[in-house]
Coordinates of C-alpha atoms in Angstrom, one line a residue:
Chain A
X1130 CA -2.5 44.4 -24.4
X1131 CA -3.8 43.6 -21.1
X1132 CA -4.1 47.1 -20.3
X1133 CA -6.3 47.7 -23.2
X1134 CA -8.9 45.1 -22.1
X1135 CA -8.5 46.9 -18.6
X1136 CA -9.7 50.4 -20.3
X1137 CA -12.3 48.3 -22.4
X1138 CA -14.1 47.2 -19.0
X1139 CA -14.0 50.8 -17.7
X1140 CA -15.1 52.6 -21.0
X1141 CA -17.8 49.9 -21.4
X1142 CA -19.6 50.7 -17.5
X1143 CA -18.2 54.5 -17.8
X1144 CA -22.2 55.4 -17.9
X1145 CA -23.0 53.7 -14.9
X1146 CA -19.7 55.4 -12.9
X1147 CA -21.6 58.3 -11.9
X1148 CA -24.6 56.0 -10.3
X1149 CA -21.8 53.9 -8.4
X1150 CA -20.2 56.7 -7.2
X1151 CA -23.5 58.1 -5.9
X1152 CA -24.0 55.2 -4.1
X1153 CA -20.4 55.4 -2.5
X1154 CA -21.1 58.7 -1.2
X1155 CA -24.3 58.0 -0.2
X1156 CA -22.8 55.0 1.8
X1157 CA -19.6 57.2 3.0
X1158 CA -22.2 60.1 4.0
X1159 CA -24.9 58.4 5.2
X1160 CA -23.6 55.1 7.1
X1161 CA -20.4 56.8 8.6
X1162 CA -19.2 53.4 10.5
X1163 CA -15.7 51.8 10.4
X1164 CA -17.2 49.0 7.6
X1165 CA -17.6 52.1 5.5
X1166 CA -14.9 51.2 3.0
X1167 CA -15.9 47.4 3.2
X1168 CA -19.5 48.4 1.9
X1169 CA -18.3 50.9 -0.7
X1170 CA -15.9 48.7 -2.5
X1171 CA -18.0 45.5 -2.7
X1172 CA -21.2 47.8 -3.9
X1173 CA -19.3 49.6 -6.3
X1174 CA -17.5 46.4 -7.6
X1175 CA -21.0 44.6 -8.0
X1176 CA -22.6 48.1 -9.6
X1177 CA -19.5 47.9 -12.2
X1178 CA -19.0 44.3 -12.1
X1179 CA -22.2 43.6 -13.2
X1180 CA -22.3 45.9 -15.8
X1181 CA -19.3 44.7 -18.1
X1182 CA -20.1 41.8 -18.3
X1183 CA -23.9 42.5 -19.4
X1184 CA -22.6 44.5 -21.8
X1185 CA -20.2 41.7 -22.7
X1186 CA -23.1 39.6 -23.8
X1187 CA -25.7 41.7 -24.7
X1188 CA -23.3 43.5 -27.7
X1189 CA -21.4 39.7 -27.5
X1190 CA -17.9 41.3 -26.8
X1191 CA -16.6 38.1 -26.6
X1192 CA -17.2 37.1 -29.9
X1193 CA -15.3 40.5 -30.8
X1194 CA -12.4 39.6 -28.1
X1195 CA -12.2 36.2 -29.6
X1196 CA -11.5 37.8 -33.5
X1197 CA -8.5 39.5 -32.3
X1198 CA -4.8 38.6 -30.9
X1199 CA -6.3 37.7 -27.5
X1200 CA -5.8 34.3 -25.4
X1201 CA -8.7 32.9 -23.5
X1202 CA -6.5 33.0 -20.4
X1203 CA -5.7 37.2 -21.3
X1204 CA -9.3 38.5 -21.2
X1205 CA -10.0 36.4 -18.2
X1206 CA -6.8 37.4 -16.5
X1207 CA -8.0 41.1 -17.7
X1208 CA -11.3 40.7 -15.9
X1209 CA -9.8 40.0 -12.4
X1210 CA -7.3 42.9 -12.9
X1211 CA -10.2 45.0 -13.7
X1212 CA -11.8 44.3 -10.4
X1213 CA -8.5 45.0 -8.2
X1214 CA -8.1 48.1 -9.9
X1215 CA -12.0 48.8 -9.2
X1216 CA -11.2 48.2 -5.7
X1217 CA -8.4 50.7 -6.0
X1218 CA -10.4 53.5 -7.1
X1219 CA -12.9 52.2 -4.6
X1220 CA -10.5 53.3 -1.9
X1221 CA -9.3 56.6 -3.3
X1222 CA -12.7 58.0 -3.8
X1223 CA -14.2 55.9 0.1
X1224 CA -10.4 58.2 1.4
X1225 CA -11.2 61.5 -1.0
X1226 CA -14.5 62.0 0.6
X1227 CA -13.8 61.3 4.0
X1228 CA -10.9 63.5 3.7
X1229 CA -13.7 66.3 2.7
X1230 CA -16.2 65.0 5.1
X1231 CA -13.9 65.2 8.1
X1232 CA -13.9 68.9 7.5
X1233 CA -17.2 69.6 8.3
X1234 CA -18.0 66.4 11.1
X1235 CA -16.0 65.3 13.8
X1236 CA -18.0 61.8 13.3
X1237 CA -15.7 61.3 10.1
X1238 CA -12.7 61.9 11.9
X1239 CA -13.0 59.3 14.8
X1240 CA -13.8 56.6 12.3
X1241 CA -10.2 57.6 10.6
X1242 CA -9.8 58.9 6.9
X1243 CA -7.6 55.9 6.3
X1244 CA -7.3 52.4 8.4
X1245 CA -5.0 49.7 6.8
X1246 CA -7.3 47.3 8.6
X1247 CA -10.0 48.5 7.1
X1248 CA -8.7 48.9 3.8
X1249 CA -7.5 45.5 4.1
X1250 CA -10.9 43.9 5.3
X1251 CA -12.6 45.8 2.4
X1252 CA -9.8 43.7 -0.2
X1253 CA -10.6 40.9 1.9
X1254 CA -14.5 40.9 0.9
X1255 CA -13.7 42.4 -2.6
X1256 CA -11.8 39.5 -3.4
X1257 CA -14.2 36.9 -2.3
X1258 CA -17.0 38.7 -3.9
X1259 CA -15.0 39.0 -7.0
X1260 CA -13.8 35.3 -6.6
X1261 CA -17.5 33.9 -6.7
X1262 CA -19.2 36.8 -9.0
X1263 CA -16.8 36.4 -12.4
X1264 CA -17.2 32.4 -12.2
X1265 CA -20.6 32.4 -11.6
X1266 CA -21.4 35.3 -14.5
X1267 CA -18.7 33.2 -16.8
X1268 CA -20.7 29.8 -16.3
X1269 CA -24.5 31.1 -16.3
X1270 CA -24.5 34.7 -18.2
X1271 CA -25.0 37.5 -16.9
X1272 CA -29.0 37.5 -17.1
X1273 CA -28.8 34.8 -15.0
X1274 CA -26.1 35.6 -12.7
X1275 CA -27.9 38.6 -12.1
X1276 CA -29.9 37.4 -9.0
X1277 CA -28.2 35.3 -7.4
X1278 CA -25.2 38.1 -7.7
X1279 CA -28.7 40.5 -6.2
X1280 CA -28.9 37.8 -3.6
X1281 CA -25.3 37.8 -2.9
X1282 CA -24.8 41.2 -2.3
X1283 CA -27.5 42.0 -0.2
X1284 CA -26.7 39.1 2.4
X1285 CA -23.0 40.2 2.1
X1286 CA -24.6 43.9 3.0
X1287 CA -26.6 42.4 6.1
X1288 CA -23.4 41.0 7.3
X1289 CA -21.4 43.7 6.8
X1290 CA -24.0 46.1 8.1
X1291 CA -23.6 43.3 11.7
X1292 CA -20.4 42.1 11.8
X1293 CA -19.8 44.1 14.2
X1294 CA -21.9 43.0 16.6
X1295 CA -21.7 39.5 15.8
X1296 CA -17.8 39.4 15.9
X1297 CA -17.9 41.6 18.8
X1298 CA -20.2 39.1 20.9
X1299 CA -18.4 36.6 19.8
X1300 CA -15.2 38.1 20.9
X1301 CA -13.4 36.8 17.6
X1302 CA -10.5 39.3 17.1
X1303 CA -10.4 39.3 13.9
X1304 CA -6.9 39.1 12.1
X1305 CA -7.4 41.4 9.1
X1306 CA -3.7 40.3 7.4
X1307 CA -4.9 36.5 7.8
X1308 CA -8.0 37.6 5.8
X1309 CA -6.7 39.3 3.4
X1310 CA -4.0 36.5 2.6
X1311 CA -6.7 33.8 2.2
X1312 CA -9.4 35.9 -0.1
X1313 CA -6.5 36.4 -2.4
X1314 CA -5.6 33.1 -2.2
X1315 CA -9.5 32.2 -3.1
X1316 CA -9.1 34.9 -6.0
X1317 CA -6.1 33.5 -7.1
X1318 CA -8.0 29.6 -7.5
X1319 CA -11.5 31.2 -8.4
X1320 CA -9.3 32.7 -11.5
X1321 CA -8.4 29.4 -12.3
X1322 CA -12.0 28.0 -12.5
X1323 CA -12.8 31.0 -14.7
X1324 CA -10.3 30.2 -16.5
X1325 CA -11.6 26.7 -17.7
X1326 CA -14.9 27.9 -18.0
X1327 CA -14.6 29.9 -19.9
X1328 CA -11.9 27.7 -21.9
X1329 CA -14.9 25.8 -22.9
X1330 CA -17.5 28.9 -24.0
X1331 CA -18.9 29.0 -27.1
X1332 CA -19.5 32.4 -28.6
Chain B
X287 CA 0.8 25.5 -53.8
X288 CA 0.4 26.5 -50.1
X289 CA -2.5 27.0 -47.9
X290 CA -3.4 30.4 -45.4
X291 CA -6.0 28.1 -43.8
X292 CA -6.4 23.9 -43.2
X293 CA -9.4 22.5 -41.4
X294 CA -9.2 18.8 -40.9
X295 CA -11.8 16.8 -39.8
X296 CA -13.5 19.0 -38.1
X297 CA -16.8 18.2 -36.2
X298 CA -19.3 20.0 -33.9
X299 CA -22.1 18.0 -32.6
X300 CA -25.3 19.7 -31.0
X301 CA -28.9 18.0 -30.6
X302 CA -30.2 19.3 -33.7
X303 CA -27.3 19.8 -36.0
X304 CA -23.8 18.3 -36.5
X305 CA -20.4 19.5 -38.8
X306 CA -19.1 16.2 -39.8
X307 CA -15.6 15.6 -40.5
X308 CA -15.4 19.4 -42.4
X309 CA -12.0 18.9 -44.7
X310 CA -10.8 22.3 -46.7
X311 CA -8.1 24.5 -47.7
X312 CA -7.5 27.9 -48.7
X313 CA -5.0 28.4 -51.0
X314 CA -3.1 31.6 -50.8
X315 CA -3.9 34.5 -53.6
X316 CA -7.3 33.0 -53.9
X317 CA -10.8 34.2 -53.2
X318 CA -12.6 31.2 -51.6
X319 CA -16.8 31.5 -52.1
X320 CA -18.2 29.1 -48.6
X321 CA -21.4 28.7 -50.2
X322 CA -24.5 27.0 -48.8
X323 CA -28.1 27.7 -47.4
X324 CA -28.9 29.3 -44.2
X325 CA -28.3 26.4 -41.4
X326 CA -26.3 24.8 -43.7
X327 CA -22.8 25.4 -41.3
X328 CA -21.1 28.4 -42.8
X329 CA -20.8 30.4 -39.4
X330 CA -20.0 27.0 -37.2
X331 CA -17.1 26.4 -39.1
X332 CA -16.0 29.7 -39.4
X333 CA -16.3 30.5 -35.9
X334 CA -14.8 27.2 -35.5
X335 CA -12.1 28.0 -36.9
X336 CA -11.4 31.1 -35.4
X337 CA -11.9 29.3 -32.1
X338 CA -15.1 31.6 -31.0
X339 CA -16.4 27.2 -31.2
X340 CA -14.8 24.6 -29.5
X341 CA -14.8 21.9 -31.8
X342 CA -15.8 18.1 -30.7
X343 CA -12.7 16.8 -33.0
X344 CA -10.5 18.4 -35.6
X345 CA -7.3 20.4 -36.7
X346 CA -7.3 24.0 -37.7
X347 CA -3.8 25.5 -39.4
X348 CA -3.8 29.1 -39.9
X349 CA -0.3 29.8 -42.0
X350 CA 1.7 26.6 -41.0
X351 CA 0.8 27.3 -37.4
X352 CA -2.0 26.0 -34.7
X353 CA -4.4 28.2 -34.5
X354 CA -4.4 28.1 -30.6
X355 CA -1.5 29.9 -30.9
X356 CA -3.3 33.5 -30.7
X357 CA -0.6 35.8 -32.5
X358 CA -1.8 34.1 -35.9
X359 CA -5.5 36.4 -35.8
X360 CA -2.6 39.6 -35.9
X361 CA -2.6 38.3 -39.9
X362 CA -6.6 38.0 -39.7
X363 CA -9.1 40.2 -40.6
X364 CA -12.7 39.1 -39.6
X365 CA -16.2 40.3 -40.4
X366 CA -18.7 38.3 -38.4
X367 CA -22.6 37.7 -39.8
X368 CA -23.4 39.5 -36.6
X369 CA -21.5 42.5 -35.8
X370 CA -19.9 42.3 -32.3
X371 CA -19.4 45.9 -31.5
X372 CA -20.0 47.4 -28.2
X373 CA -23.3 49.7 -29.9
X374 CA -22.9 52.5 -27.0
X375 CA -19.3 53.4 -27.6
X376 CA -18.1 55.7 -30.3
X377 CA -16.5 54.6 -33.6
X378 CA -13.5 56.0 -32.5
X379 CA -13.8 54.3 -29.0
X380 CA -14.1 51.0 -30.7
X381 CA -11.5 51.3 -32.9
X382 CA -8.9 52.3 -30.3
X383 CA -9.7 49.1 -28.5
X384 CA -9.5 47.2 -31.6
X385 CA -6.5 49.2 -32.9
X386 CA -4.7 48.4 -29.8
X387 CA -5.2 44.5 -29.9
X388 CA -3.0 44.0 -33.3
X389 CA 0.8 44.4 -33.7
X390 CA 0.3 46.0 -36.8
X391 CA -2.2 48.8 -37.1
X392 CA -1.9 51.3 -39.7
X393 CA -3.9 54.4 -39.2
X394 CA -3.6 55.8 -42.1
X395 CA -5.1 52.5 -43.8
X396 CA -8.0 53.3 -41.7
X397 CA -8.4 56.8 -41.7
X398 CA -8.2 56.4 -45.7
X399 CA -11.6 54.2 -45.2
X400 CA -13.0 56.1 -42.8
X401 CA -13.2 59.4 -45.4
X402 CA -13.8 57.0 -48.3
X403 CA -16.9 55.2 -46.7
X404 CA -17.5 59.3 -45.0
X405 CA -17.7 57.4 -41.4
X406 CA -18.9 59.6 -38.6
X407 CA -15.7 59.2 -36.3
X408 CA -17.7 60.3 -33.3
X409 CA -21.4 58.9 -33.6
X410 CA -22.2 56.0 -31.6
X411 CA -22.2 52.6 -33.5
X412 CA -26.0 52.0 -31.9
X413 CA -27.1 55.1 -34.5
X414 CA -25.6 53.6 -37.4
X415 CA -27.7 51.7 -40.1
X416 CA -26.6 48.2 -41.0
X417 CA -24.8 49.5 -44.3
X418 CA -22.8 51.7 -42.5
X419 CA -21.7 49.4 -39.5
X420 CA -20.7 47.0 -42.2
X421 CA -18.2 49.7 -44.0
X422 CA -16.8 50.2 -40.0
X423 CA -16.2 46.4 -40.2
X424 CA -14.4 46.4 -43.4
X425 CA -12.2 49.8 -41.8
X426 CA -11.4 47.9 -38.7
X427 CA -10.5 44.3 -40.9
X428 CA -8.7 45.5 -43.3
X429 CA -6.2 48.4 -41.0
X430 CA -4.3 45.8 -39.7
X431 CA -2.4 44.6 -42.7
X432 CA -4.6 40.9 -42.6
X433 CA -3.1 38.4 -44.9
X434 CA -6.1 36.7 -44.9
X435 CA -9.7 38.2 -44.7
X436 CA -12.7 36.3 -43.3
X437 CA -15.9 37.2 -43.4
X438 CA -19.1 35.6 -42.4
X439 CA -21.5 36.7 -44.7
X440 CA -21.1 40.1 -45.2
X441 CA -23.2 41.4 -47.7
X442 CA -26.2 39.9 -46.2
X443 CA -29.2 42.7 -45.6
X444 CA -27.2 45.3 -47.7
X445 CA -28.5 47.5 -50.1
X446 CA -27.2 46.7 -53.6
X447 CA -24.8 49.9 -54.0
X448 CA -23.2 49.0 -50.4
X449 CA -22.3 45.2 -52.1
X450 CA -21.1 46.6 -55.4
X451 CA -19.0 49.0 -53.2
X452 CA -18.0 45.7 -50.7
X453 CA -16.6 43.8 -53.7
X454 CA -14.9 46.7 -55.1
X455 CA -12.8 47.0 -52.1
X456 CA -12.1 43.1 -51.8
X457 CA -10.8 43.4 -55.6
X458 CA -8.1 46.0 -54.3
X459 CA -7.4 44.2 -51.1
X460 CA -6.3 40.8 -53.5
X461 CA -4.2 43.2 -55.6
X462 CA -2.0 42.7 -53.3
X463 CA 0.3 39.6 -53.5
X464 CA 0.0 36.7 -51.1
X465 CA -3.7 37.7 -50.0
X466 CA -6.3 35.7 -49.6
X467 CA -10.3 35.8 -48.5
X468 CA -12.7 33.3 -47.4
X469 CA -16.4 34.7 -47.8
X470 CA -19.5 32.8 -46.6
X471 CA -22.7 33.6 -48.4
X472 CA -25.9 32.1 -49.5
X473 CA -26.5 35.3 -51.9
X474 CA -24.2 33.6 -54.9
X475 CA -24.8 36.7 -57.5
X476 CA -21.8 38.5 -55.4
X477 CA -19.1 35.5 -55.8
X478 CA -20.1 35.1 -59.8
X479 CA -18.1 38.4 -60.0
X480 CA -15.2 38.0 -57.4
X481 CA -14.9 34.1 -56.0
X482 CA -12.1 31.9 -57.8
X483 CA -12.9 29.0 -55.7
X484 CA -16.1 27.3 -54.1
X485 CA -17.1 25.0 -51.3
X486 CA -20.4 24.2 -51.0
X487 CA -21.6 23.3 -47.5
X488 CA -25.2 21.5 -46.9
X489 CA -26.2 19.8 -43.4
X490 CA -22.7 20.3 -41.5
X491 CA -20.6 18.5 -44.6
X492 CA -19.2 19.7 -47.5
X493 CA -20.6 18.6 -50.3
X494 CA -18.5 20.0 -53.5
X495 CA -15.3 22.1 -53.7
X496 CA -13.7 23.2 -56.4
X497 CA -12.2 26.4 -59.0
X498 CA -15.2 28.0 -60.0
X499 CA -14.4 28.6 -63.9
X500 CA -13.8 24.6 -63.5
X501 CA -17.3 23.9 -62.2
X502 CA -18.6 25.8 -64.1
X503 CA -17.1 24.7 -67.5
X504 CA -17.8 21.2 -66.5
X505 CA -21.6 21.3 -65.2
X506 CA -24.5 22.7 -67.8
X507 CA -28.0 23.3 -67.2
X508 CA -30.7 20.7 -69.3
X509 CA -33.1 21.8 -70.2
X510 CA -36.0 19.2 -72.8
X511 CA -38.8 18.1 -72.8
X512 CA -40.6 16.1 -70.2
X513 CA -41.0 12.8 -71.4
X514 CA -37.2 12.3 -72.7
X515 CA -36.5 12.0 -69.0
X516 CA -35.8 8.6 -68.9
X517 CA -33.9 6.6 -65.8
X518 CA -30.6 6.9 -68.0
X519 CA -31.0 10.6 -68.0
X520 CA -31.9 10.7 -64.9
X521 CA -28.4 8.9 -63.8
X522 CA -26.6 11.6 -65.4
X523 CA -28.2 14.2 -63.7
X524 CA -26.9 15.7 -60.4
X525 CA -30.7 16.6 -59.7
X526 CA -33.5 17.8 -62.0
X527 CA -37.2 19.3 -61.7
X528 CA -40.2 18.8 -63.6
X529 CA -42.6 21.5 -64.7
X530 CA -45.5 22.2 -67.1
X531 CA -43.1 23.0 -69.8
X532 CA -40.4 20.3 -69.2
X533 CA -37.5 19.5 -67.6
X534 CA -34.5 21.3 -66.3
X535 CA -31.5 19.6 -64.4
X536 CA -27.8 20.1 -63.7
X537 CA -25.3 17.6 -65.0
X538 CA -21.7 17.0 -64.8
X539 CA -22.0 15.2 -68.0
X540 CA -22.7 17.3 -71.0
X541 CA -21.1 15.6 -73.3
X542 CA -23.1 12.4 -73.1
X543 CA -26.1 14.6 -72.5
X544 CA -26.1 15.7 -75.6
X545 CA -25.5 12.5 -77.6
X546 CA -28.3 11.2 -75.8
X547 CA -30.4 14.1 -76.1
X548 CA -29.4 16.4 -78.9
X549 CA -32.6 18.7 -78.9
X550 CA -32.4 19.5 -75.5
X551 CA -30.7 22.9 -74.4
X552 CA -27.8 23.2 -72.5
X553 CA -26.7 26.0 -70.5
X554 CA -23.8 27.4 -68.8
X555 CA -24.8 27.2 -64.5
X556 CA -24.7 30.1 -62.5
X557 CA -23.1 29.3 -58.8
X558 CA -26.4 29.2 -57.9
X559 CA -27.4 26.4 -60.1
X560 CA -24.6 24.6 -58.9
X561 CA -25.7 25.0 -55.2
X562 CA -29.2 24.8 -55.3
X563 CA -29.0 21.1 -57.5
X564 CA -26.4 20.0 -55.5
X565 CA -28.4 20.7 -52.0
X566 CA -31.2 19.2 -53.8
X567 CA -29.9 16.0 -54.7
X568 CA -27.9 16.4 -50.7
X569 CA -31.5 16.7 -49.2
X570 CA -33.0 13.8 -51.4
X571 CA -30.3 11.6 -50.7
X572 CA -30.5 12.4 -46.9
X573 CA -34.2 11.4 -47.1
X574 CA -33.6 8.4 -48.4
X575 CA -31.3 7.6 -46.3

């Protein structure tokens, strides 16, 4: 059951997969840094993201979910799986074309095909993207959601883009498995608040 | 007799439009016409009671059972005013979704209705005219072994062919024992062929319920001339109108009717009668009021 509202959310944005994975390589490619994967994943999430749940309201799936042998509680529960596994796939294709790209660049190869810190950085800002995007697009639509999300995602970009340096400067060593442990813990309430907002939709 | 569906006191309140304290049941085995004009409350209280609404008070029983307990809508079938479908997928796409939600899916139910209604398994639903979406929405209700079958005005915009064909499948689906359908309209010509029970909604209450051979039998349609219209008429009629060529009214009185006025014509109602004198006589009262 929950696995069918999964493959719902995929074969709802499958159209707009090929323009999010244009942008991942075009990130991977072009921006070959170590917050590669960190960039990728939250872009592709918000490309993908964004799209369901347009979708959701503009053919109103969730009058159509609410017809059938769902819970509340399910299709939310399915939306927040749908972004880990988004992340996932986020991290097999970021890992697939460095693989390729390390072939032909050396550049690629000193950043390292795979990090588990920053794989584990990039779940770290997926989950707290994820954690204030579904709320926000539950509790205003997704027309409205739309820019602040725009808003969102650009500033997280900036930051990404000069964490680096500010973190560096700083001389904050950064402890990725702390991270990570909290922004699940903020996914884990933020699924809550979905949760009763969207107890309390009308459709 | 038992009941597929209770609603008790239901009410929704928004700025401009409230469902107060909504009573009914559907028996089981019955086809149950939710009659009343556009605004009147049909789709609030049917999405109500699916729990697409979250009503202000109320109890809704689907089979014995709350209907917050989801696993009830796997004995369900719905057909929503507005069809939810997810226009860029393919008819097969949105069936497999659907297909996978119930317990009970037979495929062979709906591939029968998808060569009976000669459904293009892989055109996208966007490319589909409104006739043809509603056919998918009857394949997708009624492949699930429902008990019960809701729909929300579904033969509203249809060509008259599609609506003949609509009704032709309902008849087969109540062959079947223990079935039952609730079907919201305001066209009433469709439920003088199929309904066996009515409830007549009119500014979020319900106004008149009953079997419909009953109503029938027990309203008539006067029609005389102008000036016998006196006040004791009057109070014997559920609501009445005056033209050039006299008067015509709905009463639930005939017999007296006719003592009183033996020349004047009385005929059998059509639903439509029945709805349109009781709104009437709703909406004058309300103004009063």
């Amino acid at each position: 059951m929950l696995l069918n509202l999964i493959k719902k959310d995929f074969i709802v944005c499958r159209a707009y997969v090929w323009f999010a994975a244009l942008y991942g390589l075009a990130i991977t490619i072009f921006m070959p840094f170590s917050f590669g994967p960190v960039l990728m994943s939250t872009g592709m999430n918000y490309l993908l993201l964004s799209t369901i749940h347009q979708m959701d309201d503009r053919c109103k799936g969730s009058a159509l979910l609410g017809t059938l042998p769902y819970s509340r509680k399910q299709i939310v529960f399915a939306r927040y799986c749908t972004s880990m596994v988004l992340f996932a796939a986020c991290i097999a294709f970021y890992t697939v074309i460095m693989l390729i790209a390390s072939q032909f660049s050396n550049s690629f190869k000193e950043i390292g095909i795979f990090t588990v810190e920053g794989t584990l950085l990039a779940f770290a800002v997926s989950c707290l993207f994820s954690a204030i995007f579904i709320p926000l697009n539950y509790r205003l639509g997704s027309e409205k959601a739309r820019y602040i999300n725009m808003i969102g995602f650009i500033g997280l970009f900036v930051l990404n883009m000069s964490s680096s340096e500010i973190f560096g400067s700083a001389g904050v060593d950064i402890n990725v498995y702390v991270l990570a442990s909290v922004a699940a813990a903020i996914l884990a309430v933020s699924y809550f608040v979905s949760v009763v907002i969207y107890s309390k939709k009308d459709f | 007799m038992s009941y597929v569906m209770e609603i008790r006191g239901l009410e929704k309140h928004y700025t401009d439009f409230s469902l107060c304290n909504v009573d009914l049941s559907l028996a089981e085995g019955m086809v149950t016409g939710f009659i009343g004009v556009n605004g009147a409350g049909k789709t609030t209280t049917i999405k109500s009671a699916l729990g697409l609404i979250i009503p202000d008070a109320g109890e809704i029983r689907f089979f014995g059972n709350s209907c917050s307990d989801h696993n009830v809508k796997n004995r369900i079938g719905v057909i929503l005013d507005i069809q939810n479908f997810y226009e860029m997928l393919t008819l097969k796409e949105m069936k497999n979704i659907v297909a996978k939600s119930f317990k009970k899916w037979d495929e062979r139910a709906y591939q029968g209705f998808i060569s009976r209604f000669e459904l293009p398994e892989r055109k996208k639903i966007k490319e589909l005219s409104k006739g043809m979406r509603m056919k998918f929405a009857i394949a997708l209700a009624l492949s699930h072994n429902a008990d019960l079958l809701i729909m929300d005005e579904p033969t509203s915009g249809l060509d008259p062919l599609v609506r003949a064909e609509l009704l032709d499948i309902l008849r087969e689906y109540m062959r079947t024992e223990g079935r039952t359908v609730f079907f919201s309209t305001h066209i009433t010509s469709d439920l003088d062929k199929i309904a066996d029970y009515l409830i007549l909604i009119d500014n979020g209450r319900i106004i008149m319920q009953g079997e419909k051979d009953a109503l029938i039998d027990s309203h008539g349609v006067v029609k005389g001339h102008a000036g016998s219209l006196n006040d004791e008429i009057k109070k014997l009629l559920v609501g009445f109108r005056v033209n050039a060529f006299g008067f015509s009214g709905l009463t639930h009185n005939k017999a007296k009717i006719h003592a009183l006025l033996p020349d004047a014509l009385i005929e059998k109602p059509s639903i439509e009668d029945l709805m349109l004198y009781y709104v009437r006589r709703d909406h004058d009262a309300a103004q009063s009021y």
